[in-house]
Short mmCIF file of C-alpha atoms in Angstrom, two decimals:
data_model
loop_
_atom_site.label_atom_id
_atom_site.label_comp_id
_atom_site.label_asym_id
_atom_site.label_seq_id
_atom_site.Cartn_x
_atom_site.Cartn_y
_atom_site.Cartn_z
CA MET A 1496 -0.07 0.59 0.23
CA PRO A 1497 1.49 4.25 -0.75
CA SER A 1498 2.36 5.59 1.42
CA TYR A 1499 2.33 9.65 0.92
CA SER A 1500 4.60 12.62 2.83
CA ILE A 1501 2.26 15.97 4.68
CA GLY A 1502 3.38 17.43 0.91
CA GLN A 1503 1.95 14.98 -1.55
CA ALA A 1504 -1.50 14.77 1.20
CA ALA A 1505 -1.29 18.40 0.79
CA ASP A 1506 -1.39 18.53 -3.16
CA LEU A 1507 -3.67 15.59 -3.50
CA LEU A 1508 -6.32 17.19 -0.82
CA CYS A 1509 -5.80 20.81 -2.82
CA VAL A 1510 -5.25 22.86 1.21
CA SER A 1511 -1.26 23.74 2.24
CA PRO A 1512 1.39 20.64 4.29
CA GLU A 1513 1.12 23.27 7.28
CA THR A 1514 -2.91 22.02 6.86
CA VAL A 1515 -2.34 18.34 6.42
CA ARG A 1516 -0.10 18.80 9.68
CA ARG A 1517 -2.37 20.82 11.71
CA TRP A 1518 -4.84 18.04 10.87
CA ALA A 1519 -2.92 15.87 11.52
CA ASP A 1520 -2.02 16.19 15.33
CA ALA A 1521 -5.81 16.87 15.47
CA GLY A 1522 -6.02 13.34 15.10
CA ARG A 1523 -8.36 13.68 12.27
CA LEU A 1524 -5.85 12.44 9.44
CA PRO A 1525 -3.83 9.31 10.98
CA ALA A 1526 -0.02 10.09 9.53
CA LEU A 1527 2.64 8.32 11.26
CA ARG A 1528 5.97 8.96 12.57
CA GLY A 1529 9.46 7.19 10.60
CA PRO A 1530 12.75 6.63 11.93
CA ASP A 1531 14.01 9.93 10.18
CA GLY A 1532 10.81 11.88 11.95
CA CYS A 1533 9.18 12.93 9.16
CA ARG A 1534 5.79 11.85 8.78
CA SER A 1535 3.31 9.44 6.35
CA ILE A 1536 0.13 9.22 5.36
CA ASP A 1537 -1.15 5.55 4.66
CA GLY A 1538 -2.75 6.08 0.88
CA ALA A 1539 -6.38 4.02 2.28
CA ALA A 1540 -5.86 6.21 4.89
CA LEU A 1541 -5.56 9.19 2.64
CA ALA A 1542 -8.22 8.67 0.48
CA GLY A 1543 -11.15 8.29 2.95
CA PHE A 1544 -10.16 11.20 4.20
CA ALA A 1545 -10.39 12.43 0.36
CA LYS A 1546 -14.45 11.27 0.60
CA GLU A 1547 -15.15 12.48 3.72
CA ARG A 1548 -13.00 15.79 2.76
CA ALA A 1549 -15.77 16.19 -0.60
CA ALA A 1550 -17.08 19.07 -0.22
CA GLY A 1551 -15.69 23.10 -1.88
CA PRO A 1552 -14.44 23.96 -4.89
CA HIS A 1553 -10.37 22.51 -5.09
CA PRO A 1554 -8.31 23.95 -7.76
CA PRO A 1555 -7.03 21.15 -10.44
CA PRO A 1556 -3.15 20.96 -9.79
CA SER A 1557 -0.29 22.98 -11.93
CA HIS A 1558 1.83 19.28 -12.54
CA ALA A 1559 -0.87 17.71 -15.21
CA PRO A 1560 1.02 16.04 -17.95
CA ALA A 1561 0.36 17.45 -21.57
CA THR A 1562 -2.42 16.05 -23.17
CA SER A 1563 -4.33 16.96 -25.79
CA VAL A 1564 -7.85 15.84 -23.43
CA ARG A 1565 -8.75 18.72 -21.37
CA ASN A 1566 -11.14 17.21 -18.56
CA SER A 1567 -8.75 16.05 -15.88
CA PHE A 1568 -9.76 14.70 -12.70
CA ALA A 1569 -6.22 14.57 -9.76
CA GLY A 1570 -7.51 12.89 -7.62
CA ILE A 1571 -6.78 9.40 -5.52
CA VAL A 1572 -8.96 5.62 -5.93
CA THR A 1573 -10.91 5.72 -3.27
CA ARG A 1574 -12.68 2.08 -4.47
CA VAL A 1575 -11.68 -0.98 -7.07
CA ARG A 1576 -14.49 -3.81 -8.06
CA LEU A 1577 -13.08 -5.93 -10.13
CA ASP A 1578 -14.90 -8.39 -12.06
CA GLU A 1579 -13.70 -11.22 -14.24
CA VAL A 1580 -13.25 -8.64 -17.19
CA ALA A 1581 -13.98 -5.72 -16.11
CA ALA A 1582 -13.17 -3.19 -13.37
CA GLN A 1583 -15.13 -0.18 -11.93
CA VAL A 1584 -12.53 2.37 -10.54
CA GLU A 1585 -13.87 5.49 -8.25
CA VAL A 1586 -11.88 7.94 -7.63
CA GLN A 1587 -12.63 11.25 -5.26
CA SER A 1588 -10.82 14.30 -6.80
CA GLY A 1589 -11.55 17.35 -4.61
CA PRO A 1590 -15.63 17.31 -4.39
CA HIS A 1591 -15.69 14.94 -7.43
CA ARG A 1592 -16.09 11.41 -7.49
CA VAL A 1593 -15.31 10.24 -10.46
CA VAL A 1594 -16.25 6.19 -11.15
CA SER A 1595 -14.67 4.09 -14.98
CA LEU A 1596 -15.41 1.38 -16.29
CA VAL A 1597 -11.86 -0.01 -17.82
CA THR A 1598 -9.87 -3.59 -18.26
CA ARG A 1599 -9.38 -5.71 -14.74
CA GLU A 1600 -6.06 -6.41 -17.08
CA SER A 1601 -5.64 -2.88 -17.29
CA VAL A 1602 -5.97 -1.94 -13.11
CA GLU A 1603 -3.67 -5.22 -12.51
CA GLN A 1604 -1.15 -4.22 -15.34
CA LEU A 1605 -1.18 -0.58 -14.32
CA GLY A 1606 -1.06 -0.87 -10.46
CA ILE A 1607 -4.39 0.44 -9.26
CA GLU A 1608 -5.40 0.35 -6.08
CA VAL A 1609 -7.01 2.05 -2.88
CA GLY A 1610 -5.21 5.10 -2.09
CA VAL A 1611 -3.14 4.71 -5.76
CA THR A 1612 -2.84 8.00 -7.22
CA VAL A 1613 -4.13 9.11 -10.79
CA THR A 1614 -5.46 10.97 -13.01
CA ALA A 1615 -9.20 10.53 -14.72
CA ARG A 1616 -9.33 12.54 -18.08
CA VAL A 1617 -12.75 12.77 -19.94
CA LYS A 1618 -13.57 13.07 -23.69
CA SER A 1619 -16.50 12.65 -25.51
CA THR A 1620 -18.23 8.87 -23.61
CA GLU A 1621 -14.42 8.64 -22.23
CA VAL A 1622 -13.00 8.19 -19.15
CA HIS A 1623 -8.85 7.33 -19.05
CA ILE A 1624 -6.64 6.33 -16.14
CA ASP A 1625 -3.36 7.07 -15.89
CA LEU A 1626 -0.93 7.11 -12.68
CA GLY A 1627 -0.16 9.72 -10.78
#
């Protein structure tokens, strides 16, 4: 399971690192302190927190890759449902919940699981999921 630094969590939640530190200090967002003294946040815990917090406008991250697709939602995977052939991937992007149906093979090859950062891209009637 991936874990995220305070700064990475702040980018995903569209807040300052200081806000994430305050949430961690208050116990709202569980953070573990490593041997080097730096705190990290479990990906699944961050996904749950992002889902609970999904309200209000949040700007997209400034580090998005160049693409012709204009509708992009950077976020964190909050749920993956696998079938024999297909998969349903839920992404929480600020206040937006994006659900995409993709092949199971794609999910497995990309390593998409709860707590992983991705970008959902919407063009016409298709949604493409890129690893963050």
